[in-house]
Short mmCIF file of C-alpha atoms and ligand atoms in Angstrom, two decimals:
data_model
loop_
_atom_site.label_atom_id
_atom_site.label_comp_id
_atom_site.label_asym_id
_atom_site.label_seq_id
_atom_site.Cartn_x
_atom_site.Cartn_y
_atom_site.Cartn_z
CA UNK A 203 22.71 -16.14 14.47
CA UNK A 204 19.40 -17.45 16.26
CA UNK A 205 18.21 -19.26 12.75
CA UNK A 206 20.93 -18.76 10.40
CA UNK A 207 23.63 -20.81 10.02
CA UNK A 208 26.66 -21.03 8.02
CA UNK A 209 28.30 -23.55 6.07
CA UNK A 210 31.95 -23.49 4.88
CA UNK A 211 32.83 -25.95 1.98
CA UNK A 212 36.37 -26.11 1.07
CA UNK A 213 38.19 -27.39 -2.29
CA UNK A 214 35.01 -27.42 -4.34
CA UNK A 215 33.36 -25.73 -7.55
CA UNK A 216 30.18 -23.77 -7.74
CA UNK A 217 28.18 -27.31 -8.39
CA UNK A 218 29.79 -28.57 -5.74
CA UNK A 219 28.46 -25.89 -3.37
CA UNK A 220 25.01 -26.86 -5.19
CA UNK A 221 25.17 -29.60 -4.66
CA UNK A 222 25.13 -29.35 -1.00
CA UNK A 223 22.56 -26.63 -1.02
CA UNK A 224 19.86 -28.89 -2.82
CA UNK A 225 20.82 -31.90 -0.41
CA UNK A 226 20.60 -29.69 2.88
CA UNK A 227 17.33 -28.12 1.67
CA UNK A 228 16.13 -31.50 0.40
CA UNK A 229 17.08 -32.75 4.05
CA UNK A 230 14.92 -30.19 5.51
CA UNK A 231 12.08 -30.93 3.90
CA UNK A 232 11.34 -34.18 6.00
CA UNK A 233 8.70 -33.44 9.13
CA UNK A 234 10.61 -33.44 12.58
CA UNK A 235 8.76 -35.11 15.29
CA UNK A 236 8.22 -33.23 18.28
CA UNK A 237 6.43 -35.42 21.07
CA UNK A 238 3.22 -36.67 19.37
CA UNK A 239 3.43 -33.45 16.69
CA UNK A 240 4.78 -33.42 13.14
CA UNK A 241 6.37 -30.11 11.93
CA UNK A 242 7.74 -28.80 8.96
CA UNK A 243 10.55 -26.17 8.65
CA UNK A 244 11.36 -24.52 5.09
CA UNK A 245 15.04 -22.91 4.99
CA UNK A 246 16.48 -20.45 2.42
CA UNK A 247 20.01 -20.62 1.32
CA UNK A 248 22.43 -18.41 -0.19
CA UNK A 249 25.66 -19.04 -1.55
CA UNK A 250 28.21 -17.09 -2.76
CA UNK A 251 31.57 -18.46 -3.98
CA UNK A 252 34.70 -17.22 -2.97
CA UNK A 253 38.58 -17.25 -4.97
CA UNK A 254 41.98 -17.68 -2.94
CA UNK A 255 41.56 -13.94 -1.87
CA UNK A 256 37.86 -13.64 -0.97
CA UNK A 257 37.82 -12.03 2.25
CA UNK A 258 35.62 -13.74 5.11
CA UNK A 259 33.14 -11.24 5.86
CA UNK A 260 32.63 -10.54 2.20
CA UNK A 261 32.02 -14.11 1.72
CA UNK A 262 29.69 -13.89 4.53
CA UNK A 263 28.41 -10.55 3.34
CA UNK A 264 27.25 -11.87 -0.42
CA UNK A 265 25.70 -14.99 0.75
CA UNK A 266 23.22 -13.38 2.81
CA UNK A 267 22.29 -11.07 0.43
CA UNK A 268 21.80 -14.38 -2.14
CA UNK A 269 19.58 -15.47 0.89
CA UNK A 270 17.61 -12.96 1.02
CA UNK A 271 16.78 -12.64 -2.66
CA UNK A 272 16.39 -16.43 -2.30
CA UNK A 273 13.15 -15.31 0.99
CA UNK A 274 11.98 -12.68 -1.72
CA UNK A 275 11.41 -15.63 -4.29
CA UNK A 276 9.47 -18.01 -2.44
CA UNK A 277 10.49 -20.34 1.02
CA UNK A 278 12.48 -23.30 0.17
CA UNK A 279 14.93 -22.13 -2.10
CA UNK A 280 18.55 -21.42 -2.81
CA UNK A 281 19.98 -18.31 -4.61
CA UNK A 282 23.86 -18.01 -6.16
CA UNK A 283 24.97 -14.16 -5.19
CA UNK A 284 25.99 -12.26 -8.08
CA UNK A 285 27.50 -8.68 -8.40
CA UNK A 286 24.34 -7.14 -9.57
CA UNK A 287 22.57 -8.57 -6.54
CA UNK A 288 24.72 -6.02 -4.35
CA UNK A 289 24.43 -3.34 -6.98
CA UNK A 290 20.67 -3.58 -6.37
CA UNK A 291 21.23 -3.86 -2.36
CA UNK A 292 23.25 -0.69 -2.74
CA UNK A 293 20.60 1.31 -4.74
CA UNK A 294 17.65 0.74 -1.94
CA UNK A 295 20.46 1.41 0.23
CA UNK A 296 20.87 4.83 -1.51
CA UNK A 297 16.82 5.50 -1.96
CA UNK A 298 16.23 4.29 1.71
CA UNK A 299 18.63 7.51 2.33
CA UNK A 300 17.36 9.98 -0.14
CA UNK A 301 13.88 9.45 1.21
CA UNK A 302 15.20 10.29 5.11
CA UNK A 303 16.90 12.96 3.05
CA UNK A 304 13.85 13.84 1.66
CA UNK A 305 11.37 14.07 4.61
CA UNK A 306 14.04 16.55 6.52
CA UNK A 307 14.27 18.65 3.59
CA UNK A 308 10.13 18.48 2.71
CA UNK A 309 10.23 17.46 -0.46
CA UNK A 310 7.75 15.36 -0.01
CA UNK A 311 4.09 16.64 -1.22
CA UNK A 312 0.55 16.06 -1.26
CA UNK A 313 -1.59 16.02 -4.04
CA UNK A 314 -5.15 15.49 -4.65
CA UNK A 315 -7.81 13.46 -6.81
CA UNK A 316 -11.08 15.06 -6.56
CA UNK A 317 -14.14 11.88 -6.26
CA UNK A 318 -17.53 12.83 -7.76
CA UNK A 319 -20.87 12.26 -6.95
CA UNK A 320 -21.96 10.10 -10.30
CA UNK A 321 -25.74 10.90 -9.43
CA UNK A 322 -25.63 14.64 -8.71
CA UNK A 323 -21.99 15.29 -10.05
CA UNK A 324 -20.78 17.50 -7.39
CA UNK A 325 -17.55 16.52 -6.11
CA UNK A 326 -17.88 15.11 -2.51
CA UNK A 327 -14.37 14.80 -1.65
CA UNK A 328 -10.61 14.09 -2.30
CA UNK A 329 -8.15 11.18 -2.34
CA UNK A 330 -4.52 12.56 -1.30
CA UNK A 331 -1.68 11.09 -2.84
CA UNK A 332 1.53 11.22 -2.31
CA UNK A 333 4.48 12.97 -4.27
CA UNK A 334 8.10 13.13 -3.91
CA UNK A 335 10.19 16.10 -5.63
CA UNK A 336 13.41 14.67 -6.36
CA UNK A 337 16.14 16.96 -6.07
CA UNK A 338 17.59 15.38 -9.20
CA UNK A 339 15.15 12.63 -10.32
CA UNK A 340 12.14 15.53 -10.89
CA UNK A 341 8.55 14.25 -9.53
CA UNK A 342 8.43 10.74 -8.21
CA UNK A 343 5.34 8.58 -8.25
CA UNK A 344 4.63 6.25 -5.30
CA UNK A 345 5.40 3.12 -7.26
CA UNK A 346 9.07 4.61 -6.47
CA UNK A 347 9.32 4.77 -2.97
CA UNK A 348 6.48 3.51 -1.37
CA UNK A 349 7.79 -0.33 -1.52
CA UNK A 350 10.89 0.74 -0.15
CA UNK A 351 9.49 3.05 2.45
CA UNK A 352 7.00 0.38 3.63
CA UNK A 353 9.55 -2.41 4.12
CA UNK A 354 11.93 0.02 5.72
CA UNK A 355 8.86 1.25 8.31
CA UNK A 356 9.70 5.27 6.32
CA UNK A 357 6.00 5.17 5.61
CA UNK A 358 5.08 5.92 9.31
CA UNK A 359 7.03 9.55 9.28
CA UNK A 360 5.59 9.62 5.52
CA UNK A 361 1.91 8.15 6.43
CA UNK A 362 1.91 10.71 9.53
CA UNK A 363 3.10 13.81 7.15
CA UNK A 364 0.65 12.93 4.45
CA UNK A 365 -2.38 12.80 7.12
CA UNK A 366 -1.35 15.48 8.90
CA UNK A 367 -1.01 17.58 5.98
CA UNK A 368 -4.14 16.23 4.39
CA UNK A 369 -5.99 16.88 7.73
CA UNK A 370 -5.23 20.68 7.74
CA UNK A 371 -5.74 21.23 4.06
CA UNK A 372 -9.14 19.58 3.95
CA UNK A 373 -10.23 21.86 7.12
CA UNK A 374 -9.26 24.88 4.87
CA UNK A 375 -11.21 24.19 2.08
CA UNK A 376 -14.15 23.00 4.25
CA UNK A 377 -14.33 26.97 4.58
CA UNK A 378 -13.56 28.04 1.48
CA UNK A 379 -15.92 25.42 -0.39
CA UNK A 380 -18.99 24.75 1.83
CA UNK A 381 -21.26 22.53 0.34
CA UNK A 382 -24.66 20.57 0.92
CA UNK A 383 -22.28 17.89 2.69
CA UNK A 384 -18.88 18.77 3.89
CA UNK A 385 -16.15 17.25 1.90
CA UNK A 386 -14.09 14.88 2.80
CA UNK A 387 -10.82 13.52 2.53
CA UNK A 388 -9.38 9.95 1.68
CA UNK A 389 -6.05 8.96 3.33
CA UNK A 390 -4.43 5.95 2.14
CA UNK A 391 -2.99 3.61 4.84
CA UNK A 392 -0.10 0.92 4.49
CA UNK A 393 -0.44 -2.60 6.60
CA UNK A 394 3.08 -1.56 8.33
CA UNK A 395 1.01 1.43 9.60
CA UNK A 396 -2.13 -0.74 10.44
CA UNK A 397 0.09 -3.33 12.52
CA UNK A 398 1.10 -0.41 14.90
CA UNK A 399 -0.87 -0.14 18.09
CA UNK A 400 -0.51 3.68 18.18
CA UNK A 401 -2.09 4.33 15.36
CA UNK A 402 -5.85 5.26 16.28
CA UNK A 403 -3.91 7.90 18.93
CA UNK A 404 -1.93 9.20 16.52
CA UNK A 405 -4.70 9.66 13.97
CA UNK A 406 -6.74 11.25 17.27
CA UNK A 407 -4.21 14.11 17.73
CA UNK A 408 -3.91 15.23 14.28
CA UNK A 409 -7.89 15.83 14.13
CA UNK A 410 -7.62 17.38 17.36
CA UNK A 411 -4.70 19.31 16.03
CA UNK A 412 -5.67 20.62 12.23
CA UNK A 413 -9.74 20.55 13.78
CA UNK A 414 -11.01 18.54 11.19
CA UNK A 415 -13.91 16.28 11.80
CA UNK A 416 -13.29 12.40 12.39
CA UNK A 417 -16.51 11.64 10.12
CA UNK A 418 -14.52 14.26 6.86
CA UNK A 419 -11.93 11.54 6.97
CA UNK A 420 -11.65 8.34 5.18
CA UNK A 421 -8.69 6.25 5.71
CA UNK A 422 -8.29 4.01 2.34
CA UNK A 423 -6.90 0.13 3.16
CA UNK A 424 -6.45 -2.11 0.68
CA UNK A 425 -8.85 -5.37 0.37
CA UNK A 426 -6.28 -7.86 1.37
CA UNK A 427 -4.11 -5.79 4.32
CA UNK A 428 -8.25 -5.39 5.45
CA UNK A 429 -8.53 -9.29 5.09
CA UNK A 430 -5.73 -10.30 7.35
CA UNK A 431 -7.18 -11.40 10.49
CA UNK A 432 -3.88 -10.33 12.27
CA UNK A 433 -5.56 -9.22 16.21
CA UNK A 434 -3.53 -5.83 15.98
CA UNK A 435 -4.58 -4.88 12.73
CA UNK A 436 -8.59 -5.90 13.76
CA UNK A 437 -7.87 -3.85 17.21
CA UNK A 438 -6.53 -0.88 15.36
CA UNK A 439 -9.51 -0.73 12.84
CA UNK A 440 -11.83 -0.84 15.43
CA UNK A 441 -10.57 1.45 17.49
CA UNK A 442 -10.03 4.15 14.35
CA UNK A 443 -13.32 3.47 14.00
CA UNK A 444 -14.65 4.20 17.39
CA UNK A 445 -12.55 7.64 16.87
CA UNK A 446 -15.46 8.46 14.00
CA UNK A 447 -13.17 8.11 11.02
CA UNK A 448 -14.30 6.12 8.32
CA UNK A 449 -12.96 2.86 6.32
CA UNK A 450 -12.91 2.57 2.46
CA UNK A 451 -11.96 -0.85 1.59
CA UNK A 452 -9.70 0.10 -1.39
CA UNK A 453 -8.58 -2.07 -4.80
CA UNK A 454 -11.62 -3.97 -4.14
CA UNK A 455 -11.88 -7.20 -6.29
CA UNK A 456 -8.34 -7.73 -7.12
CA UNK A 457 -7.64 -9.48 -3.90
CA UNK A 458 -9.01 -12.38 -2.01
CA UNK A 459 -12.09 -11.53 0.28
CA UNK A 460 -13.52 -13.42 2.68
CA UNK A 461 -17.57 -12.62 3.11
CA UNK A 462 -17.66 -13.30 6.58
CA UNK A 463 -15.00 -10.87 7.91
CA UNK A 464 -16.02 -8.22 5.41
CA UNK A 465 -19.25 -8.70 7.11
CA UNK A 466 -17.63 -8.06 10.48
CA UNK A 467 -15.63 -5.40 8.78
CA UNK A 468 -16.90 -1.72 10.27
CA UNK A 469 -16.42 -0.76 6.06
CA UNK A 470 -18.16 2.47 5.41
CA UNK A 471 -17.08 2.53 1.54
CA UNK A 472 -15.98 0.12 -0.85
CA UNK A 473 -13.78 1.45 -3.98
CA UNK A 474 -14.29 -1.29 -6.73
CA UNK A 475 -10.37 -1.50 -8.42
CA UNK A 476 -9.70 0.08 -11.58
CA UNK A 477 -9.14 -2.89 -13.72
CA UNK A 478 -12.74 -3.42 -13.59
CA UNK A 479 -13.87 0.20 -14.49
CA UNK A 480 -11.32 0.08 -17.56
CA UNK A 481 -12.80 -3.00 -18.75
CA UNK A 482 -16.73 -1.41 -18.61
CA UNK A 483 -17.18 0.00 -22.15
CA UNK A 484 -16.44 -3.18 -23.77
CA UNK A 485 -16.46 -6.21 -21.39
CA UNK A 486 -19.70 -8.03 -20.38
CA UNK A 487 -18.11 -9.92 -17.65
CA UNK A 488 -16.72 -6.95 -16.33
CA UNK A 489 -19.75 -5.51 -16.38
CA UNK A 490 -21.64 -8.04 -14.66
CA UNK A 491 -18.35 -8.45 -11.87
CA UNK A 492 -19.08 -4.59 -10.79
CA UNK A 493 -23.06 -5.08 -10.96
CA UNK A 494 -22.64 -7.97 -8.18
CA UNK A 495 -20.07 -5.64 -6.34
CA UNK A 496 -22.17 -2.73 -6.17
CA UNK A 497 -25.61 -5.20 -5.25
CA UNK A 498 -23.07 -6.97 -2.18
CA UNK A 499 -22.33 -3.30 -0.76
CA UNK A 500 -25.69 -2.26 -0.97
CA UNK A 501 -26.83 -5.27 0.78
CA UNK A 502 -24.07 -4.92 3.48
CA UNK A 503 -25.19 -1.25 3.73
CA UNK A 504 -21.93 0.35 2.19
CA UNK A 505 -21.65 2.84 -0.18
CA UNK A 506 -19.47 2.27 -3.41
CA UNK A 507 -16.63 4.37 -5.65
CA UNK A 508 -15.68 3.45 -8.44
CA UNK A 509 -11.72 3.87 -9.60
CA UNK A 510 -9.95 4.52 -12.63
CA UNK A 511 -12.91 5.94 -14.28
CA UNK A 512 -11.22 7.12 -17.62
CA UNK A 513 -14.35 7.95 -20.30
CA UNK A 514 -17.59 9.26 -20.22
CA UNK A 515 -18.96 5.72 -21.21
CA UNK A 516 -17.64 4.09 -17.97
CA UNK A 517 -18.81 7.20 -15.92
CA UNK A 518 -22.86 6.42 -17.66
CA UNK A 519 -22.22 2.26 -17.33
CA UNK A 520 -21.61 2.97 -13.28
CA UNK A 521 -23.90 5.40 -12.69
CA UNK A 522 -26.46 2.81 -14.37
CA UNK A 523 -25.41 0.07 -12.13
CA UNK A 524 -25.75 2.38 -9.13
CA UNK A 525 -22.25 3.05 -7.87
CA UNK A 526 -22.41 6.19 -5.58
CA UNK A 527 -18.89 7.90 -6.81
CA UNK A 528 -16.38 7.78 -9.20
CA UNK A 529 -12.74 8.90 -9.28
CA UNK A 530 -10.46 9.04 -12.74
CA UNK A 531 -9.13 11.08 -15.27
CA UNK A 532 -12.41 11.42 -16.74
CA UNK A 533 -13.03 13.77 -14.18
CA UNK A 534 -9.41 15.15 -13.07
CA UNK A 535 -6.05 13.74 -11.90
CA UNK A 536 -4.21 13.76 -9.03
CA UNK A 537 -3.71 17.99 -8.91
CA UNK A 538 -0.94 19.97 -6.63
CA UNK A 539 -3.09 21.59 -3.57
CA UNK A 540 -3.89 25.06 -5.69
CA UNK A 541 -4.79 23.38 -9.35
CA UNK A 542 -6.97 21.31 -6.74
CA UNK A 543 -8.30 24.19 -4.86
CA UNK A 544 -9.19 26.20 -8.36
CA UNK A 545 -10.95 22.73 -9.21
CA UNK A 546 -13.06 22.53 -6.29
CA UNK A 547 -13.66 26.41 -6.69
CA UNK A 548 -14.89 25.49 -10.36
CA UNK A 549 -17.31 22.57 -9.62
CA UNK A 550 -18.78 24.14 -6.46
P1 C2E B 884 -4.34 3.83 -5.08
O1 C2E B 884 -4.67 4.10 -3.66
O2 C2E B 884 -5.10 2.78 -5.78
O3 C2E B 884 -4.47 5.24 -5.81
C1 C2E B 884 -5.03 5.42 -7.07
C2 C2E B 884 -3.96 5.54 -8.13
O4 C2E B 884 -4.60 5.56 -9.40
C3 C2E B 884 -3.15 6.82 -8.04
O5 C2E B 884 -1.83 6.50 -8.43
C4 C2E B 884 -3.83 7.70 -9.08
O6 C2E B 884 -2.98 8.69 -9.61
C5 C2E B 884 -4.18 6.68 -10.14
N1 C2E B 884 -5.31 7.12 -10.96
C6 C2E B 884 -6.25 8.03 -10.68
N2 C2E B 884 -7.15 8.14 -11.68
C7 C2E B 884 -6.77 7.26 -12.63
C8 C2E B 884 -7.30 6.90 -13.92
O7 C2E B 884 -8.32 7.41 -14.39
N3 C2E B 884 -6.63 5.93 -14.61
C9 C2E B 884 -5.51 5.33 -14.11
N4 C2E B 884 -4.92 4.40 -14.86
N5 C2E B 884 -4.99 5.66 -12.91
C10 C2E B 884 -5.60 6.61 -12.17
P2 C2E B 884 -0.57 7.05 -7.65
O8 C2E B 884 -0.81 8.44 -7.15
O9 C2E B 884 0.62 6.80 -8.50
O10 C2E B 884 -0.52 6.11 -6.37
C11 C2E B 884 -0.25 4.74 -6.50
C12 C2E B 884 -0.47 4.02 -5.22
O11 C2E B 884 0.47 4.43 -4.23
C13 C2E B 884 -1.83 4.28 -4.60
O12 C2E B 884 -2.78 3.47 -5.22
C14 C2E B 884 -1.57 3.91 -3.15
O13 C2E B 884 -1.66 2.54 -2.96
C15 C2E B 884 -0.14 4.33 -2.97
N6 C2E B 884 -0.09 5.63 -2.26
C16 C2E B 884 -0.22 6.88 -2.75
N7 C2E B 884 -0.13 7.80 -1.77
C17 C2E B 884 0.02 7.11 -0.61
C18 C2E B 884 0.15 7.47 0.77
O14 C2E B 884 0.10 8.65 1.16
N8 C2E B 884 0.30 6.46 1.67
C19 C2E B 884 0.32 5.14 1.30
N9 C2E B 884 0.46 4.21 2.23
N10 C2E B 884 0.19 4.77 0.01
C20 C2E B 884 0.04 5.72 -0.93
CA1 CA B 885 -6.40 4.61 -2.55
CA1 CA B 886 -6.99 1.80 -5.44
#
């Protein structure tokens, strides 16, 4: 096909076949010259190896999938296709199915994390989180399906259904649990939704459909999907938030950020990762990572949450340092909409 090409090697043995894979690839590693321009190409290469009754298209069949695993590992590399590696092909075959399965039979759910206030303690909001009940698997965590739904673009019908349903509930208990400050609501976001241009719209009709307000909703993207200077993904923050929804910069820390574009960044809240919350009772470092945080939002204007907060200690350490919020177990898990709903009813 347009940059995939095949090469048939008869009468030869498996090192054979290496053989020519590590020349070819080996070959391809010299620049080309194109007018006064050097370029580089990388290639990927699978091979599979066929007996006197392989069938052509299986051949075919196999050796892409051993290219493909050979992409997932890194560019420049060959893979040898093995039986397992269809075995695993078939399986996200299978889950890619169960979760279109799954969305037409609503089995998906949404549950909810409440944040807290760490200087008054009232709970300001919720993170929703997605669950999936399994007809035969039970409850499913995101760490599950949500790789396979992003690369399969599933988490756009999952993404909307999670917002939309997020959207309503949060307008309900804006009723039912009125507050100083409305609460809010934190929807998590995947790059594959970012890099769609119909985002902001999208996001647009659902408040105008559930009648939530743009400023109750946060929509949670991940430090480095925020750092990619990709121009659709900078358009589509912008315009979300010219729509009056806000931007929480989630995992914060665990990526690479650049200063200058989260500078630029129209970030309204940063969420400082939970591997540095866990580490606050005992490390120094740690400590002294999530005091600089916390000082570079507040000079940038931006409020912070921490993650993961599991103990009482952390909860004192970041309320010393200043952070604004906190989510973890230490205050409650990710709760089914009622156990939520008798939470927020609790800590009104
Ligand atoms: P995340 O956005 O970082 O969400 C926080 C995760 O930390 C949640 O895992 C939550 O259950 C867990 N957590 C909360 N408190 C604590 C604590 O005190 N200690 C520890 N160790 N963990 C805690 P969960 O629900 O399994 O979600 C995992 C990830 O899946 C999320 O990470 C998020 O990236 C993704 N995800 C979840 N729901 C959605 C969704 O609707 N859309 C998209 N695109 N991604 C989602
Ligand atoms: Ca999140
Ligand atoms: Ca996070």
């Amino acid at each position: 096909s347009g940059d995939e090409f095949t090469v048939l090697i008869e009468d030869t043995d498996p090192s054979g076949a290496i053989w020519v894979a590590e020349r070819i690839l080996e070959d391809l590693r010299n620049p080309f010259t194109l007018g006064a321009h050097e370029v580089f190409v990388t290639a990927s290469l699978g091979v599979s190896i066929g007996g006197g009754r392989a069938r052509p298209a299986h051949l075919l069949r196999d050796a892409d999938l051993a290219m493909y695993r050979a992409k997932e590992g890194g560019k420049g590399g060959y893979e040898i296709f093995d039986p397992e590696m269809s075995a695993r092909a078939l399986a996200r075959l299978r889950l890619e199915n169960e979760i279109r399965q799954g969305l037409a039979n609503r089995e998906f759910e949404v549950h909810y994390q409440p944040k807290v206030s760490l200087k008054t303690g009232a709970v300001t909001g919720v993170e929703a989180l997605l669950r999936w009940h399994h007809p035969e698997r039970g409850l499913l965590l995101p760490s599950e399906f949500i790789g396979v739904s992003e690369e399969t673009g599933l988490i756009v019908p999952l993404g909307r259904l999670v917002l939309r349903e997020a959207c309503r509930q949060m307008r309900l208990w804006q009723d039912l649990y009125p507050g100083e400050r409305p609460l809010v609501v934190c929807v998590n976001v995947s790059a594959r939704q970012l890099h769609r241009p119909e985002l902001a719209s999208e996001v647009g009709r659902v408040l105008e459909e559930t009648g939530l307000a743009p400023e109750s909703v946060y929509l949670e993207v991940t430090e480095s999907v925020a750092m990619d200077e990709a121009l659709e993904i900078s358009r589509t923050l912008r315009q979300l938030k010219r729509l009056g929804v806000r931007l929480v910069l989630d995992d914060f820390g665990v990526g690479y950020s650049s200063y200058a574009r989260l500078k630029s960044l129209p970030v309204d809240l940063l969420k400082i990762d939970r591997s540095f919350s866990a580490g606050l009772g005992e490390s120094p470092v740690d400590r002294e990572i999530v005091a600089a945080m916390i000082r570079l939002a507040r000079a940038l204007d931006i409020s912070t949450v921490a993650e993961g907060v599991e103990t009482a200690e952390q909860a004192a350490r970041l309320r010393e340092l200043g952070c604004d919020l906190a989510q973890g177990y230490h205050f409650a898990e990710p709760l089914p909409a009622e156990a939520a709903a008798a939470y927020l009813e609790r800590n009104r």
